PDB file of N, CA and C in Angstrom:
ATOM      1  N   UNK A 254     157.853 130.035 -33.547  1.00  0.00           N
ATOM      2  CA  UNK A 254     158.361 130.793 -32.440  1.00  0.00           C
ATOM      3  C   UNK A 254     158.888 132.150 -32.906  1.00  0.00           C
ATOM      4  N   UNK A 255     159.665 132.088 -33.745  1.00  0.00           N
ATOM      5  CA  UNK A 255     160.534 133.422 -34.342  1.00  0.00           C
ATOM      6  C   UNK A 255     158.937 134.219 -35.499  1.00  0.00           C
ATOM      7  N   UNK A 256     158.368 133.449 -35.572  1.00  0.00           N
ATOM      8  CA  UNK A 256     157.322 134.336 -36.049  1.00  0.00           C
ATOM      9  C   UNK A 256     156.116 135.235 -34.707  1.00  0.00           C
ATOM     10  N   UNK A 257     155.782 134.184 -33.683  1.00  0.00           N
ATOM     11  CA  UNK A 257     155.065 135.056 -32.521  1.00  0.00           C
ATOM     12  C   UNK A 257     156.242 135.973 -32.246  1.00  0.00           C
ATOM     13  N   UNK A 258     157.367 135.871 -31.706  1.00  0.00           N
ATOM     14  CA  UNK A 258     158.241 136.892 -31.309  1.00  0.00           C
ATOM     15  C   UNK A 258     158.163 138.540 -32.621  1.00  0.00           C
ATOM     16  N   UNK A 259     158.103 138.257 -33.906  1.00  0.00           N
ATOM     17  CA  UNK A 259     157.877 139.210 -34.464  1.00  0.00           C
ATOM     18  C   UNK A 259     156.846 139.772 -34.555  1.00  0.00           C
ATOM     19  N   UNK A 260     155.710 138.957 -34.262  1.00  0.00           N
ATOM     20  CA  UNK A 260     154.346 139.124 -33.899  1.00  0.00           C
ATOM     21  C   UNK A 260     154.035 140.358 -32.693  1.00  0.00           C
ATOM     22  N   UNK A 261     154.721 139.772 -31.666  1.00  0.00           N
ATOM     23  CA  UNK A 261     154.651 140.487 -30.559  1.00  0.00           C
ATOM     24  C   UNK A 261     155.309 142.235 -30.777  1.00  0.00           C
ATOM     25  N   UNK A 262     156.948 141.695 -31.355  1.00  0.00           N
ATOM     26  CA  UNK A 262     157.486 143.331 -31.928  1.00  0.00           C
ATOM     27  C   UNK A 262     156.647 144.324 -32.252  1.00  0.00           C
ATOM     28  N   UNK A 263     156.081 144.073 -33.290  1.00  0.00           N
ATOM     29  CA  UNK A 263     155.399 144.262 -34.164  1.00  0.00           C
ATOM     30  C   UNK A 263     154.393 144.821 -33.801  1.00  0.00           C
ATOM     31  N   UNK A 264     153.645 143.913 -32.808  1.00  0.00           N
ATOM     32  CA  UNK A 264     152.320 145.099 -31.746  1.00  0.00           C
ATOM     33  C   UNK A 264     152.747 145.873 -30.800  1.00  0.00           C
ATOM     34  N   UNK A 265     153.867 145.892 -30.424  1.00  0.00           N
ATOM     35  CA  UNK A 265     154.665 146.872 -29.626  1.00  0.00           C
ATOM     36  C   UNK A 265     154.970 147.991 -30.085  1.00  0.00           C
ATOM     37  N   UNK A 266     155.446 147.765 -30.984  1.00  0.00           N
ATOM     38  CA  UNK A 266     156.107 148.937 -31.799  1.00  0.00           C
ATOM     39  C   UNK A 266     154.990 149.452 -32.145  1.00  0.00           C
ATOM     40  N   UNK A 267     153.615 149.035 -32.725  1.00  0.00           N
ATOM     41  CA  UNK A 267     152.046 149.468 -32.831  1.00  0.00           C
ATOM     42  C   UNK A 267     151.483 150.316 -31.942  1.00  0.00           C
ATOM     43  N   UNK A 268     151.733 149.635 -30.754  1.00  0.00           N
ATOM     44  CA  UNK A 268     151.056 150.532 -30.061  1.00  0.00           C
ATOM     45  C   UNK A 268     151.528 151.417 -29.452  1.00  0.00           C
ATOM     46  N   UNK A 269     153.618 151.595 -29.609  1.00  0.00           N
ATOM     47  CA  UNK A 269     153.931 152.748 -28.966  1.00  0.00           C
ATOM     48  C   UNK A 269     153.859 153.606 -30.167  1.00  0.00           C
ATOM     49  N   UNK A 270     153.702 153.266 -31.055  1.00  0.00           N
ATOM     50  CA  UNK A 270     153.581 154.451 -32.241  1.00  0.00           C
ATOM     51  C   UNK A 270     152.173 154.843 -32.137  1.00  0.00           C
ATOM     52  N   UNK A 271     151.034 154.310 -31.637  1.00  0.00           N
ATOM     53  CA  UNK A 271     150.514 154.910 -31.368  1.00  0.00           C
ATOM     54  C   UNK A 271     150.030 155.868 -30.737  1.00  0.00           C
ATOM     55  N   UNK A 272     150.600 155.486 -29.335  1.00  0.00           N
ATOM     56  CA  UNK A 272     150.853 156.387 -28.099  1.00  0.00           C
ATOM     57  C   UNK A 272     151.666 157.621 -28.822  1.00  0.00           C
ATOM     58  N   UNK A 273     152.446 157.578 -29.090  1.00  0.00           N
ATOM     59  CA  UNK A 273     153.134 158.802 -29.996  1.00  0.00           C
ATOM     60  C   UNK A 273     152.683 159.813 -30.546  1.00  0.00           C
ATOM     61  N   UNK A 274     151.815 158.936 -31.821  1.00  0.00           N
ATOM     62  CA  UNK A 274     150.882 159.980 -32.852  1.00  0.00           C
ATOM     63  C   UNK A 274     149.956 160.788 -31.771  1.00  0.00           C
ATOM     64  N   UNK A 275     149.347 160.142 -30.967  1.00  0.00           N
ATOM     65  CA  UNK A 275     148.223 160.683 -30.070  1.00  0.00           C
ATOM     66  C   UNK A 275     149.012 161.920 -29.015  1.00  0.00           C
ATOM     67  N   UNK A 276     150.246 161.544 -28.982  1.00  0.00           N
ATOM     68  CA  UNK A 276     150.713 162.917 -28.290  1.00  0.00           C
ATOM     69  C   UNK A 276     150.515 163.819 -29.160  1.00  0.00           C
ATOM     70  N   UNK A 277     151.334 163.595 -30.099  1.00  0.00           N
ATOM     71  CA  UNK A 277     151.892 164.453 -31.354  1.00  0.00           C
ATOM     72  C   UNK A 277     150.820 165.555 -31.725  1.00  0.00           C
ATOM     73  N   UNK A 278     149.633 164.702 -31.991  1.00  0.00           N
ATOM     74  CA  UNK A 278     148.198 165.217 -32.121  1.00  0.00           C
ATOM     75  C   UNK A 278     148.061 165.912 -30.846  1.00  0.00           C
ATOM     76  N   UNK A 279     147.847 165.960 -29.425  1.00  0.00           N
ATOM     77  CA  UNK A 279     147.088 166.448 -28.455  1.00  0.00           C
ATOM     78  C   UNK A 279     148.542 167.688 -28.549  1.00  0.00           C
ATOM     79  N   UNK A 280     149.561 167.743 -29.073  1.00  0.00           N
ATOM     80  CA  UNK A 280     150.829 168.943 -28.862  1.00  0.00           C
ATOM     81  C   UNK A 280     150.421 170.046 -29.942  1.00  0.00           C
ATOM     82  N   UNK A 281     149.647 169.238 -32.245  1.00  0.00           N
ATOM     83  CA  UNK A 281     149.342 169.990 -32.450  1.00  0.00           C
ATOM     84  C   UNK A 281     148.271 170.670 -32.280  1.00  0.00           C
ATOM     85  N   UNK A 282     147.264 170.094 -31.454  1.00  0.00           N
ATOM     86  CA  UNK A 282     145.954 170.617 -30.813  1.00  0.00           C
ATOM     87  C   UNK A 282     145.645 172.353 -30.413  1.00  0.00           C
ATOM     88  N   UNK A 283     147.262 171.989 -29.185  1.00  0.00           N
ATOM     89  CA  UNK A 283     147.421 172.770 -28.004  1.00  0.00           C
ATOM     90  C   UNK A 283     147.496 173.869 -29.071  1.00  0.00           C
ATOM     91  N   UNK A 284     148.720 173.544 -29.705  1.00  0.00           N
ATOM     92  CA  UNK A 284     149.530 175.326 -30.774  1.00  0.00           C
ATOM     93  C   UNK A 284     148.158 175.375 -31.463  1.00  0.00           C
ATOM     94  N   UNK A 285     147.103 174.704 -32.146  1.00  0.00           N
ATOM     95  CA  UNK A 285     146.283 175.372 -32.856  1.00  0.00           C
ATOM     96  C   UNK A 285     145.319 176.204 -32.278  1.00  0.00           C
ATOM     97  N   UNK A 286     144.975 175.679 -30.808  1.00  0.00           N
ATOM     98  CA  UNK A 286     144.305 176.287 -30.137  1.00  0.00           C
ATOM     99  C   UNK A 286     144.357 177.358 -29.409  1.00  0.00           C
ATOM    100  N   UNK A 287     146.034 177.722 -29.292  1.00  0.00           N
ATOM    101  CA  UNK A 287     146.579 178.801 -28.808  1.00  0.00           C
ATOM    102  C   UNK A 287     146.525 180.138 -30.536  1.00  0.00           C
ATOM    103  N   UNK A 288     146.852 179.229 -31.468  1.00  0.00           N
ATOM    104  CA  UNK A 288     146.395 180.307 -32.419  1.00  0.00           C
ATOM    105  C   UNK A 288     145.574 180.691 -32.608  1.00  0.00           C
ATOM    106  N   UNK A 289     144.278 179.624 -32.629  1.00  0.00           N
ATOM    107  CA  UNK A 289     142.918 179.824 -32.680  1.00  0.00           C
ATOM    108  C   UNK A 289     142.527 181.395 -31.479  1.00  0.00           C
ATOM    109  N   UNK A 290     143.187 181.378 -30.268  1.00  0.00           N
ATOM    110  CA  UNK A 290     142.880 182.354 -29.210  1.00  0.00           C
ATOM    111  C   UNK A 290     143.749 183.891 -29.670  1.00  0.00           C
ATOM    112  N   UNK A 291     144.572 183.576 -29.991  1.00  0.00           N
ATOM    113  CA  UNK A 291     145.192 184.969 -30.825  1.00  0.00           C
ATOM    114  C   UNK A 291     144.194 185.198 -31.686  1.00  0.00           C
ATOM    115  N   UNK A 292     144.047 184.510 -32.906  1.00  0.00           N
ATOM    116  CA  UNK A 292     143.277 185.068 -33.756  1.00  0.00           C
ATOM    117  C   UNK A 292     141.782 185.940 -33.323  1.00  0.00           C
ATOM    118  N   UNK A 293     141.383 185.305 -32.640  1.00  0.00           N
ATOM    119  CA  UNK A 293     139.946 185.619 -31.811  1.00  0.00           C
ATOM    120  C   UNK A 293     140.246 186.942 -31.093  1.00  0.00           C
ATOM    121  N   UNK A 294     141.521 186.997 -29.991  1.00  0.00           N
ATOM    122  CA  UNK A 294     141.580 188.312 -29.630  1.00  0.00           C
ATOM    123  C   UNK A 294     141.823 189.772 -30.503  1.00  0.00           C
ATOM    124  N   UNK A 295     142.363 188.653 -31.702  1.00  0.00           N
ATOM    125  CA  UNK A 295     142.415 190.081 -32.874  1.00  0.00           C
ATOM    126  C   UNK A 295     141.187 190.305 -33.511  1.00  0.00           C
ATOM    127  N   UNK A 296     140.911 189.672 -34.159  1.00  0.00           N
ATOM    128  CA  UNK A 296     139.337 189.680 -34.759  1.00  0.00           C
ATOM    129  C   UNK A 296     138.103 190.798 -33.646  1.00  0.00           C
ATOM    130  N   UNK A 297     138.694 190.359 -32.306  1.00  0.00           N
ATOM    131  CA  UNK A 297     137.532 191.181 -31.247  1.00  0.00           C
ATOM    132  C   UNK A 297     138.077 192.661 -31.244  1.00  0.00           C
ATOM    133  N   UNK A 298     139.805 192.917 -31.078  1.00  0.00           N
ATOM    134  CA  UNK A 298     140.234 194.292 -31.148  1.00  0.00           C
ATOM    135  C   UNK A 298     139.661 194.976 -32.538  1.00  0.00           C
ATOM    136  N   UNK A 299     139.972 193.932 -33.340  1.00  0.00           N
ATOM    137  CA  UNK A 299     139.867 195.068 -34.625  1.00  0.00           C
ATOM    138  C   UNK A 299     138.093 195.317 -34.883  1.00  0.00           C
ATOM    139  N   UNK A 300     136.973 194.161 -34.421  1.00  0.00           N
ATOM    140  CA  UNK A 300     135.807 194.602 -34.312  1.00  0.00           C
ATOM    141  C   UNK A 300     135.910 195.937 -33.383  1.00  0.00           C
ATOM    142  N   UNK A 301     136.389 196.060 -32.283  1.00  0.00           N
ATOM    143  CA  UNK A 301     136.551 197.113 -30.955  1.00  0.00           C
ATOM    144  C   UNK A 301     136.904 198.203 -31.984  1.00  0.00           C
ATOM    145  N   UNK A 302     137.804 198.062 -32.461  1.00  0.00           N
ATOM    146  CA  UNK A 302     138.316 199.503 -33.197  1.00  0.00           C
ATOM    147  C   UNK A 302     137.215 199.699 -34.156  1.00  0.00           C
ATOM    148  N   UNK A 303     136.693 198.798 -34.990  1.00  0.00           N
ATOM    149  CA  UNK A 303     135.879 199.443 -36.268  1.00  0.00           C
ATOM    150  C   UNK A 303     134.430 199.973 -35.874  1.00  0.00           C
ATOM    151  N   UNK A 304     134.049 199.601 -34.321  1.00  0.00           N
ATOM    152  CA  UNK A 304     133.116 200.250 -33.626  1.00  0.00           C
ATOM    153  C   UNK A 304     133.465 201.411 -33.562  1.00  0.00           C
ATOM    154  N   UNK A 305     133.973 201.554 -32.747  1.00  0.00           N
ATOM    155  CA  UNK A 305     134.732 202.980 -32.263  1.00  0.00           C
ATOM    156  C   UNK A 305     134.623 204.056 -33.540  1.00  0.00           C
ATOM    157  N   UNK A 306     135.284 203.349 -34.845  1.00  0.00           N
ATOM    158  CA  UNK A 306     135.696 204.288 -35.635  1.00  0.00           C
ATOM    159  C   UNK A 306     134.184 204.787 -36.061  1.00  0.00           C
ATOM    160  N   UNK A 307     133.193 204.303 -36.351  1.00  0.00           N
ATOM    161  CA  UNK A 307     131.712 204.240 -36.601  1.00  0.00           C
ATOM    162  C   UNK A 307     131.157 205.290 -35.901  1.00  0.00           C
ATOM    163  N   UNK A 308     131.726 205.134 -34.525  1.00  0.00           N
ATOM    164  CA  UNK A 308     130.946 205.972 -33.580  1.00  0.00           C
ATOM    165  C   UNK A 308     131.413 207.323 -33.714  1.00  0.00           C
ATOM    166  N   UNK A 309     132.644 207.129 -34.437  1.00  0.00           N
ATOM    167  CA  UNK A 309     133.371 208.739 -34.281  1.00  0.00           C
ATOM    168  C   UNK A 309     133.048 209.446 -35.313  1.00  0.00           C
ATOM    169  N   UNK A 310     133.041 208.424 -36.547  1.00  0.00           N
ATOM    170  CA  UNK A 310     132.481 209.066 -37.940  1.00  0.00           C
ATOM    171  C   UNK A 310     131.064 209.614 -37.848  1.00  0.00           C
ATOM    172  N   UNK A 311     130.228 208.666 -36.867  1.00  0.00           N
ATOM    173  CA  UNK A 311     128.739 209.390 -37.225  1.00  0.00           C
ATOM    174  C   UNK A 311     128.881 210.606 -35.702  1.00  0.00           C
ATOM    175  N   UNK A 312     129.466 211.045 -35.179  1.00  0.00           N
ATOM    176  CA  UNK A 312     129.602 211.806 -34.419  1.00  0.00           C
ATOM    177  C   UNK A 312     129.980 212.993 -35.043  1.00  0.00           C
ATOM    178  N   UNK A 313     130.637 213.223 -36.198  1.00  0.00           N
ATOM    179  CA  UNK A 313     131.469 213.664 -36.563  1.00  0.00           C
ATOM    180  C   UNK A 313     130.381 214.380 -37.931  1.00  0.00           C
ATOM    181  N   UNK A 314     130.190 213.851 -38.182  1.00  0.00           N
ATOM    182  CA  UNK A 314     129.006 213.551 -39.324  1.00  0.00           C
ATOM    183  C   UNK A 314     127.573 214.172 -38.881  1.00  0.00           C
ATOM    184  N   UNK A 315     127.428 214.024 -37.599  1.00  0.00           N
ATOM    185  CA  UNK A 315     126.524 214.764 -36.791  1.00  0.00           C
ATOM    186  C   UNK A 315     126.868 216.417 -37.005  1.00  0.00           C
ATOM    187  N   UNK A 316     127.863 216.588 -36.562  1.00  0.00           N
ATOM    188  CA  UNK A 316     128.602 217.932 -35.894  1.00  0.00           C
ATOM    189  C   UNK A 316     128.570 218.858 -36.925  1.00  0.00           C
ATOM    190  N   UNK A 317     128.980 218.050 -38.325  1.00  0.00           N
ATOM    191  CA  UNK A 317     129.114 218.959 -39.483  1.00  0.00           C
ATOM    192  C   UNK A 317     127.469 219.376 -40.100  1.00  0.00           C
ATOM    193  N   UNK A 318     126.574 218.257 -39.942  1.00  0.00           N
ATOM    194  CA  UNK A 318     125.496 218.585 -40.772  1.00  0.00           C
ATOM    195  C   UNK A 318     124.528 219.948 -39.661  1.00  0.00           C
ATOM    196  N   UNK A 319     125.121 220.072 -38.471  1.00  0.00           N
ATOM    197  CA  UNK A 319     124.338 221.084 -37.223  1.00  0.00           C
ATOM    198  C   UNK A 319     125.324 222.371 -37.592  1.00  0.00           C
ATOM    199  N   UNK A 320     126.675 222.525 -37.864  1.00  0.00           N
ATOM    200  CA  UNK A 320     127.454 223.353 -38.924  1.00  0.00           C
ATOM    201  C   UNK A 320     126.457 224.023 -39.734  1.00  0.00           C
ATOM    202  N   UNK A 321     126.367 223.058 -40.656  1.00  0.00           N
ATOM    203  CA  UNK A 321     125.683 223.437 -41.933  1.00  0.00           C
ATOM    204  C   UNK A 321     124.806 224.193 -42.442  1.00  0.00           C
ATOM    205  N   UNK A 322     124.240 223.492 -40.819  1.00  0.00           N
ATOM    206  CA  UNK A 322     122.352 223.599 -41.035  1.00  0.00           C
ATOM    207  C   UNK A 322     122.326 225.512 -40.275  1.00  0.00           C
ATOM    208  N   UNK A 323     123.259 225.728 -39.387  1.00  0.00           N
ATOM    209  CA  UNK A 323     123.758 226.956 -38.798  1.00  0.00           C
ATOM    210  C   UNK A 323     123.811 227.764 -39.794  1.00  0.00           C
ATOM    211  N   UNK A 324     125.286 227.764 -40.739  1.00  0.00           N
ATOM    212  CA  UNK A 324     125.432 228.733 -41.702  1.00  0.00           C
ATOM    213  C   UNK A 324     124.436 228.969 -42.589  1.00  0.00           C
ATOM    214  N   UNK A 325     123.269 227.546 -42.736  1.00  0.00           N
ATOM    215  CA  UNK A 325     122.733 227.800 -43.796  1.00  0.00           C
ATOM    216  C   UNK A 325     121.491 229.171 -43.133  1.00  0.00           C
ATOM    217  N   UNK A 326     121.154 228.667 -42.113  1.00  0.00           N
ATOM    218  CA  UNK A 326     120.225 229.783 -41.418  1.00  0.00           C
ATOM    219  C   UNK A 326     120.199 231.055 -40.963  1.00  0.00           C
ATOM    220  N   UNK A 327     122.226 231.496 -40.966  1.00  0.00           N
ATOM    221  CA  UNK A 327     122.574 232.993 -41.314  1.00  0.00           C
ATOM    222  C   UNK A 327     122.275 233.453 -42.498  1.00  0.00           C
ATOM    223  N   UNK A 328     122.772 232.402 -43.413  1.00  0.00           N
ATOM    224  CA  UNK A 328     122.881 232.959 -44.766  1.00  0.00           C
ATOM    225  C   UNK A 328     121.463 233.576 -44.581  1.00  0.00           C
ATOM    226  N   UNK A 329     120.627 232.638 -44.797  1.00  0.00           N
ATOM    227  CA  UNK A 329     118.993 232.807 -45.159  1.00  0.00           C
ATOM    228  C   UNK A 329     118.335 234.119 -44.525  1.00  0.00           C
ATOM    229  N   UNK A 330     119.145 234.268 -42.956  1.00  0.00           N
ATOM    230  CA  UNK A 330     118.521 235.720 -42.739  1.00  0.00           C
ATOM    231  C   UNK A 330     119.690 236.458 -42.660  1.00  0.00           C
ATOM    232  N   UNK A 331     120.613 236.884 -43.102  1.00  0.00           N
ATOM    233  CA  UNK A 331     121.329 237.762 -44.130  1.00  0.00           C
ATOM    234  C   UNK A 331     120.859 238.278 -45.491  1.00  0.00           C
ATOM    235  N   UNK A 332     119.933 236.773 -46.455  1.00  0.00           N
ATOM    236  CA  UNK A 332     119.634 237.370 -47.777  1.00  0.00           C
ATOM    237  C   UNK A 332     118.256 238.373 -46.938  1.00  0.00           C
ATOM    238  N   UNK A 333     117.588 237.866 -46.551  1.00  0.00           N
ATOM    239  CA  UNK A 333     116.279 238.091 -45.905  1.00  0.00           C
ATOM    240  C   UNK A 333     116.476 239.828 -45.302  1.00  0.00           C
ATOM    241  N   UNK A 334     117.347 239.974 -44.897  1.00  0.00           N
ATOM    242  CA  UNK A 334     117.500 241.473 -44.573  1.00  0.00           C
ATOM    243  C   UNK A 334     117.842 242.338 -45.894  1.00  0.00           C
ATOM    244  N   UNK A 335     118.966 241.737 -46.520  1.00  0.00           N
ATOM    245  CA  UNK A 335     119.272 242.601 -47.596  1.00  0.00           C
ATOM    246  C   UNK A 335     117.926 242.451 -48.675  1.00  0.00           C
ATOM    247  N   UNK A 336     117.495 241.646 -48.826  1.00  0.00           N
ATOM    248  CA  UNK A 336     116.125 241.752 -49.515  1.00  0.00           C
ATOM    249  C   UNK A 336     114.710 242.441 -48.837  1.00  0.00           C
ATOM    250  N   UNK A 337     114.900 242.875 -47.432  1.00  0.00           N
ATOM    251  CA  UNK A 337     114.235 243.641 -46.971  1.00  0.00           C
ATOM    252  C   UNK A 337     114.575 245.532 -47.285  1.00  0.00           C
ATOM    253  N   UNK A 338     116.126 245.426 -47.233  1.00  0.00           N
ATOM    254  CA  UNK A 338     116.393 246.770 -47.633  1.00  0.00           C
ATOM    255  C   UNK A 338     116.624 247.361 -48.565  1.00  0.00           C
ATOM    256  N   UNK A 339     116.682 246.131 -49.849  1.00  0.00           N
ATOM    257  CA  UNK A 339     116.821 246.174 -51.652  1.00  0.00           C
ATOM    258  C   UNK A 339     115.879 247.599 -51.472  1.00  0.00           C
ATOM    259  N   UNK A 340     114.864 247.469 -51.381  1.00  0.00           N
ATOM    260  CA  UNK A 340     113.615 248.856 -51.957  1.00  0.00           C
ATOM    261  C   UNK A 340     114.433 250.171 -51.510  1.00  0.00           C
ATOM    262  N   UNK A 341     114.703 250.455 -50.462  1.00  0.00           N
ATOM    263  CA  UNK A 341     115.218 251.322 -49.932  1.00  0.00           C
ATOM    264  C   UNK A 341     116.670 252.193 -50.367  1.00  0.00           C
ATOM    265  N   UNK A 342     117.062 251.211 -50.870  1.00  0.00           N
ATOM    266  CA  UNK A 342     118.390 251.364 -51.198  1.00  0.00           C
ATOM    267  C   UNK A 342     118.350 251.547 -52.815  1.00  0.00           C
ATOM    268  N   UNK A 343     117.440 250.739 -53.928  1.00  0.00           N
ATOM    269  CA  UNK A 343     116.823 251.121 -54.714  1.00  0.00           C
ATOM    270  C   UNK A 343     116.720 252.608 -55.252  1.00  0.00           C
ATOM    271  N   UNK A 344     115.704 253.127 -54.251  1.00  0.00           N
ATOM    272  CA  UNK A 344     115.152 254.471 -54.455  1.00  0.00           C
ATOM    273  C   UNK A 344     116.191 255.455 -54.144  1.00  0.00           C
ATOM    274  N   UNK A 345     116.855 255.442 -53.196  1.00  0.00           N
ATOM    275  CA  UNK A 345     118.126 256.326 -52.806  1.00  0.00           C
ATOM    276  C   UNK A 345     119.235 256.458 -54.165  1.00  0.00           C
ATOM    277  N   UNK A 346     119.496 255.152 -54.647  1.00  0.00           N
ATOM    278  CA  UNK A 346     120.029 255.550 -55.699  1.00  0.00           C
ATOM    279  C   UNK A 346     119.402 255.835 -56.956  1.00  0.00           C
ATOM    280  N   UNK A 347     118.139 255.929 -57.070  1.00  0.00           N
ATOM    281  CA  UNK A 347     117.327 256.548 -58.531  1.00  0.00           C
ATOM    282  C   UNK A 347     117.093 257.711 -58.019  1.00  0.00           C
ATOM    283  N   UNK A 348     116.872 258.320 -56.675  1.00  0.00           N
ATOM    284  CA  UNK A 348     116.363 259.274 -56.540  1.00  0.00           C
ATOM    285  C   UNK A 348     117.905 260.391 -57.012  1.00  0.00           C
ATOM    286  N   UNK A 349     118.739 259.762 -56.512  1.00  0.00           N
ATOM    287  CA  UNK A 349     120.131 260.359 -56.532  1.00  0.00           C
ATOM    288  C   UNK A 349     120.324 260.511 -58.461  1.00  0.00           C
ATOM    289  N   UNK A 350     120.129 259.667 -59.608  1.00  0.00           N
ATOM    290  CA  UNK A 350     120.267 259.865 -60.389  1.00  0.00           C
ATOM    291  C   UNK A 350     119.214 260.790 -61.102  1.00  0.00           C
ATOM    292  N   UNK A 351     117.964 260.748 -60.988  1.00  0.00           N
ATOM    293  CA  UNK A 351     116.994 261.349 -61.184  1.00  0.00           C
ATOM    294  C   UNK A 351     117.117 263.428 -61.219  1.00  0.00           C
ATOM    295  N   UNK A 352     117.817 263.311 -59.409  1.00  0.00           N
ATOM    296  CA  UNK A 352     117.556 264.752 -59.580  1.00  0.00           C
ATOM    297  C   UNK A 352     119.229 265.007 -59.717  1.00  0.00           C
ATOM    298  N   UNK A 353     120.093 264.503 -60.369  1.00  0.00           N
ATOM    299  CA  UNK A 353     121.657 264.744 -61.048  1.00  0.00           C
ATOM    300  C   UNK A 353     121.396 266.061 -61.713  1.00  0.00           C
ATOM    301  N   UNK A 354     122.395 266.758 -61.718  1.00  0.00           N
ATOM    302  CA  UNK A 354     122.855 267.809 -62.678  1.00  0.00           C
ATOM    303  C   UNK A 354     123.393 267.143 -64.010  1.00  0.00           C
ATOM    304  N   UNK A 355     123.552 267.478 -64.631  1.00  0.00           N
ATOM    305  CA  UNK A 355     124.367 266.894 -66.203  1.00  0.00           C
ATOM    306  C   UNK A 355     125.994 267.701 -66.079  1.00  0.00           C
ATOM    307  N   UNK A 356     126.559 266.985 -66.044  1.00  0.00           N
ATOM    308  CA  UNK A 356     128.050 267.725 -65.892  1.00  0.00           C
ATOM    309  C   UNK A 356     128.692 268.122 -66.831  1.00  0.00           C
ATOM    310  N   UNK A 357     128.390 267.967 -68.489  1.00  0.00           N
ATOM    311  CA  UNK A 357     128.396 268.725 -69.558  1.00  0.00           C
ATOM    312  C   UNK A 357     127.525 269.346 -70.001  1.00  0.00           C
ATOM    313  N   UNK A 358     127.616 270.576 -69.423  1.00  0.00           N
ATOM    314  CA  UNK A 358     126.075 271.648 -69.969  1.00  0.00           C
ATOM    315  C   UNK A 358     127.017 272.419 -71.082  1.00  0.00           C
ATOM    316  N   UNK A 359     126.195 272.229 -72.110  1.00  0.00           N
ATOM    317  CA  UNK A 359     126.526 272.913 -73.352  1.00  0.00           C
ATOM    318  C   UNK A 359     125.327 274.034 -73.844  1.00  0.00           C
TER     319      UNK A 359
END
């Protein structure tokens, strides 16, 4: 008798400890799953931002190489003129030394 009676305890106490753990579990579920959803909304912002930043760098990256490609195409017809007027400018100054006086005439 005093052994079924501990018998019985014994599955009682079993199965409310079970009932227990199974909360316990479905409570740490909830918090993991609520972290699990933080984490995810960060992971998506900071994908959101490292898009963004991509888009701004090659935007940016765009802007400078159309810069570039600009100055480089003054330069080119800047040399292009002064190498058109090298001859000219040339002769003006040989012609200028050519017919010089000598400024020590002895």
């Amino acid at each position: 008798m005093i052994l079924s009676i501990i018998g019985i305890v014994i599955g009682i106490s079993a199965i409310g400890l079970f009932f227990w753990l199974k909360k316990d579990q479905e409570m740490n579920n909830a918090l993991h799953e609520g972290d699990l959803e933080v984490a995810k909304h960060a992971y998506n912002s900071l994908m959101e931002d490292f898009t963004n930043y991509q888009v701004e760098t090659d935007r940016k990256i765009s802007e400078l190489e159309k810069q570039i490609e600009i100055k480089t195409k003054n330069n080119s017809t800047r040399m292009d003129k002064i190498n058109k007027s090298l001859p000219s400018i040339i002769r003006n100054v040989v012609g200028h030394i050519e017919f010089a006086q000598p400024l020590d005439k002895k």
